[in-house]
């Protein structure tokens, strides 16, 4: 790298640091940016003006003058009219779509029931939703990027394992980049839940966290030293595919089964349906059976609590996180299940605290928003803290 290239690289790095300061600490003044970065005022002014010329900044008034007097500093934040991102959660039964400004603020959310299992039909639905969003938006640069939350393994922006969808070699990244001419990112759903906790929620001051996602399957998102850990070919955190001991058969053979066959929400419901010889049970029906004191349902839930508590404990021992989060609509609706898991994991002497993710239906979308926002701003390896989201 020659001297000119080194200087340009250093300059670009400083521009990113200024932009990072504005995102993380808005409203903020040039003086505060200079102080936080340990730079002199003239250097910051040059960098600040360049970031401002890019259109990223918006003045929002004046701060307090210093104790020595003088002019009040101008406060800035991220320009909310610059553009927006779109995040898509490709669920099993529903499609969730959110649009966000660069500060993370949610400006639109749709939950669409999926009747077709054909991936090309889903692509058409997503296109129609993005076109509707485009028509309603009034920003300077329009759509900036798209991120997909995938319930499966993602490697190098491609779906390498999709237990709930036949993706038919459909390249979502290529399709949407060709159509909208913006960057497109694909990421595992549990990973995005962990990113949400790191950048939006309760883990903004932690370096190492684990987010266990319990829905149709079971997965874990792992943050190590503030970075998302993917493992070999993106398969880290596939704890639903790990094996657990079930029983010993008549031939004295040990039997094992996948964790997700006992610990996923679907597994719980299917088990209760078998126990009670019923069909069509959903989360609301499960909750009613529990409230009514149904013994079959309680037995299934007790088995789930015992099993998932040990899975969480084992994951805690393996990764030693500072905090563990559980992303589960079932536990949001029935918090007593989460409380019982907290009690059980504590009895196993698990060290980190266990937390329940609130608004879990938004968590992966906001995690996706963070990833695509990092990318479109050229801040992939920078820590960003978002406070402008709307969790309703």
Coordinates of C-alpha atoms in Angstrom, one line a residue, residues 102-276:
X102 CA -31.1 5.2 9.2
X103 CA -31.5 5.8 12.9
X104 CA -33.4 2.5 13.2
X105 CA -36.8 4.0 13.6
X106 CA -39.5 1.7 12.3
X107 CA -41.8 3.5 9.8
X108 CA -43.8 0.5 8.6
X109 CA -44.6 -3.1 9.5
X110 CA -46.7 -5.7 7.8
X111 CA -47.6 -9.3 8.8
X112 CA -48.8 -11.3 5.8
X113 CA -50.2 -14.8 6.1
X114 CA -48.5 -17.2 3.6
X115 CA -50.9 -19.5 1.8
X116 CA -48.5 -20.6 -0.9
X117 CA -45.3 -22.6 -0.2
X118 CA -43.8 -21.8 -3.5
X119 CA -40.8 -19.5 -3.1
X120 CA -41.4 -17.7 -6.3
X121 CA -44.9 -16.8 -5.2
X122 CA -43.3 -15.4 -2.0
X123 CA -40.8 -13.4 -4.1
X124 CA -43.8 -11.8 -5.9
X125 CA -45.5 -10.9 -2.6
X126 CA -42.3 -9.3 -1.3
X127 CA -41.9 -7.3 -4.5
X128 CA -45.4 -6.0 -4.2
X129 CA -44.8 -4.9 -0.6
X130 CA -41.5 -3.1 -1.5
X131 CA -43.2 -1.3 -4.4
X132 CA -46.0 -0.2 -2.0
X133 CA -43.4 1.0 0.5
X134 CA -41.6 2.9 -2.3
X135 CA -44.7 4.6 -3.4
X136 CA -45.4 5.8 0.2
X137 CA -41.9 7.1 1.0
X138 CA -40.6 10.6 0.6
X139 CA -36.9 10.4 1.1
X140 CA -33.9 11.9 -0.7
X141 CA -32.3 8.6 -1.9
X142 CA -35.2 6.1 -1.5
X143 CA -34.5 2.4 -0.8
X144 CA -30.9 1.9 0.4
X145 CA -30.8 -1.9 1.1
X146 CA -32.8 -5.0 1.9
X147 CA -32.1 -7.7 4.5
X148 CA -33.7 -11.1 4.8
X149 CA -34.2 -13.1 8.1
X150 CA -33.9 -16.8 7.2
X151 CA -35.1 -19.7 9.4
X152 CA -32.2 -21.9 8.3
X153 CA -28.4 -21.9 7.7
X154 CA -27.0 -19.0 5.6
X155 CA -23.5 -19.1 4.2
X156 CA -22.0 -16.3 2.1
X157 CA -25.4 -14.7 1.5
X158 CA -26.9 -18.0 0.2
X159 CA -29.4 -20.3 1.9
X160 CA -27.5 -23.6 2.4
X161 CA -30.1 -25.3 4.6
X162 CA -33.8 -24.5 4.7
X163 CA -35.8 -27.0 6.8
X164 CA -39.2 -25.3 6.2
X165 CA -38.8 -24.0 2.6
X166 CA -37.8 -25.5 -0.7
X167 CA -35.8 -22.6 -2.1
X168 CA -35.3 -24.4 -5.4
X169 CA -31.8 -22.8 -5.9
X170 CA -33.6 -19.4 -6.0
X171 CA -30.9 -16.7 -5.3
X172 CA -32.7 -14.1 -3.3
X173 CA -29.7 -11.8 -3.1
X174 CA -29.3 -11.8 -6.9
X175 CA -33.0 -11.4 -7.6
X176 CA -33.5 -8.4 -5.4
X177 CA -30.2 -6.7 -6.2
X178 CA -30.9 -7.0 -9.9
X179 CA -34.4 -5.5 -9.4
X180 CA -33.7 -2.7 -7.0
X181 CA -29.9 -2.0 -7.5
X182 CA -29.3 -1.9 -3.7
X183 CA -27.2 -4.3 -1.5
X184 CA -29.1 -7.3 -0.2
X185 CA -28.1 -9.3 2.9
X186 CA -29.3 -12.7 4.1
X187 CA -28.8 -13.8 7.7
X188 CA -30.0 -16.5 10.0
X189 CA -33.0 -15.6 12.2
X190 CA -31.5 -16.5 15.5
X191 CA -28.3 -14.6 14.6
X192 CA -30.4 -11.5 13.9
X193 CA -32.2 -11.8 17.2
X194 CA -28.7 -11.7 18.9
X195 CA -27.8 -8.6 16.8
X196 CA -31.0 -7.0 17.9
X197 CA -30.1 -7.5 21.6
X198 CA -26.6 -6.1 20.9
X199 CA -27.6 -3.0 18.9
X200 CA -31.1 -2.1 20.0
X201 CA -31.9 -3.7 23.3
X202 CA -30.5 -4.9 26.6
X203 CA -27.0 -6.0 25.6
X204 CA -25.6 -2.7 24.3
X205 CA -22.9 -2.8 27.1
X206 CA -22.1 -6.6 26.8
X207 CA -19.4 -8.2 24.7
X208 CA -20.5 -11.8 24.7
X209 CA -24.2 -12.9 24.6
X210 CA -26.3 -15.8 23.5
X211 CA -29.8 -15.5 22.1
X212 CA -31.8 -18.7 22.0
X213 CA -34.7 -18.6 19.5
X214 CA -37.6 -21.0 20.1
X215 CA -40.2 -21.1 17.4
X216 CA -40.9 -23.8 14.8
X217 CA -37.3 -24.8 15.4
X218 CA -34.6 -24.0 18.0
X219 CA -31.5 -22.0 17.2
X220 CA -28.9 -19.8 18.9
X221 CA -27.3 -16.5 17.9
X222 CA -23.8 -16.0 19.3
X223 CA -22.1 -12.7 19.8
X224 CA -18.4 -13.0 20.8
X225 CA -16.4 -9.9 21.5
X226 CA -19.3 -7.8 20.0
X227 CA -19.1 -9.7 16.7
X228 CA -21.6 -12.2 15.3
X229 CA -20.0 -15.7 15.3
X230 CA -21.0 -17.8 12.3
X231 CA -18.8 -20.9 12.7
X232 CA -17.9 -23.2 9.8
X233 CA -20.0 -22.4 6.8
X234 CA -22.5 -20.5 8.9
X235 CA -23.7 -23.4 10.9
X236 CA -22.9 -22.1 14.4
X237 CA -25.9 -22.1 16.8
X238 CA -27.8 -24.9 15.2
X239 CA -28.6 -26.3 18.7
X240 CA -32.0 -27.7 17.5
X241 CA -30.1 -30.3 15.5
X242 CA -28.0 -31.4 18.5
X243 CA -29.0 -34.7 20.2
X244 CA -30.5 -35.4 23.5
X245 CA -31.0 -38.7 25.4
X246 CA -34.7 -39.8 25.4
X247 CA -34.8 -43.4 26.8
X248 CA -33.5 -47.0 26.8
X249 CA -35.4 -49.4 24.7
X250 CA -36.2 -53.1 25.3
X251 CA -32.9 -54.2 23.8
X252 CA -31.0 -51.9 26.2
X253 CA -30.2 -49.5 23.4
X254 CA -29.8 -45.8 24.2
X255 CA -32.2 -43.7 22.2
X256 CA -31.5 -40.1 21.1
X257 CA -33.5 -37.5 19.3
X258 CA -33.0 -34.0 18.0
X259 CA -33.5 -31.2 20.6
X260 CA -36.0 -29.4 18.3
X261 CA -38.3 -32.5 18.3
X262 CA -38.8 -31.8 22.0
X263 CA -38.1 -28.2 22.6
X264 CA -39.6 -26.3 19.7
X265 CA -43.0 -24.7 19.9
X266 CA -44.4 -27.0 17.2
X267 CA -43.0 -30.0 19.0
X268 CA -44.8 -28.9 22.2
X269 CA -48.1 -28.5 20.4
X270 CA -47.8 -31.8 18.5
X271 CA -47.0 -33.6 21.7
X272 CA -50.1 -32.2 23.4
X273 CA -52.3 -33.1 20.4
X274 CA -51.1 -36.7 20.6
X275 CA -51.7 -36.8 24.4
X276 CA -55.2 -35.5 24.1

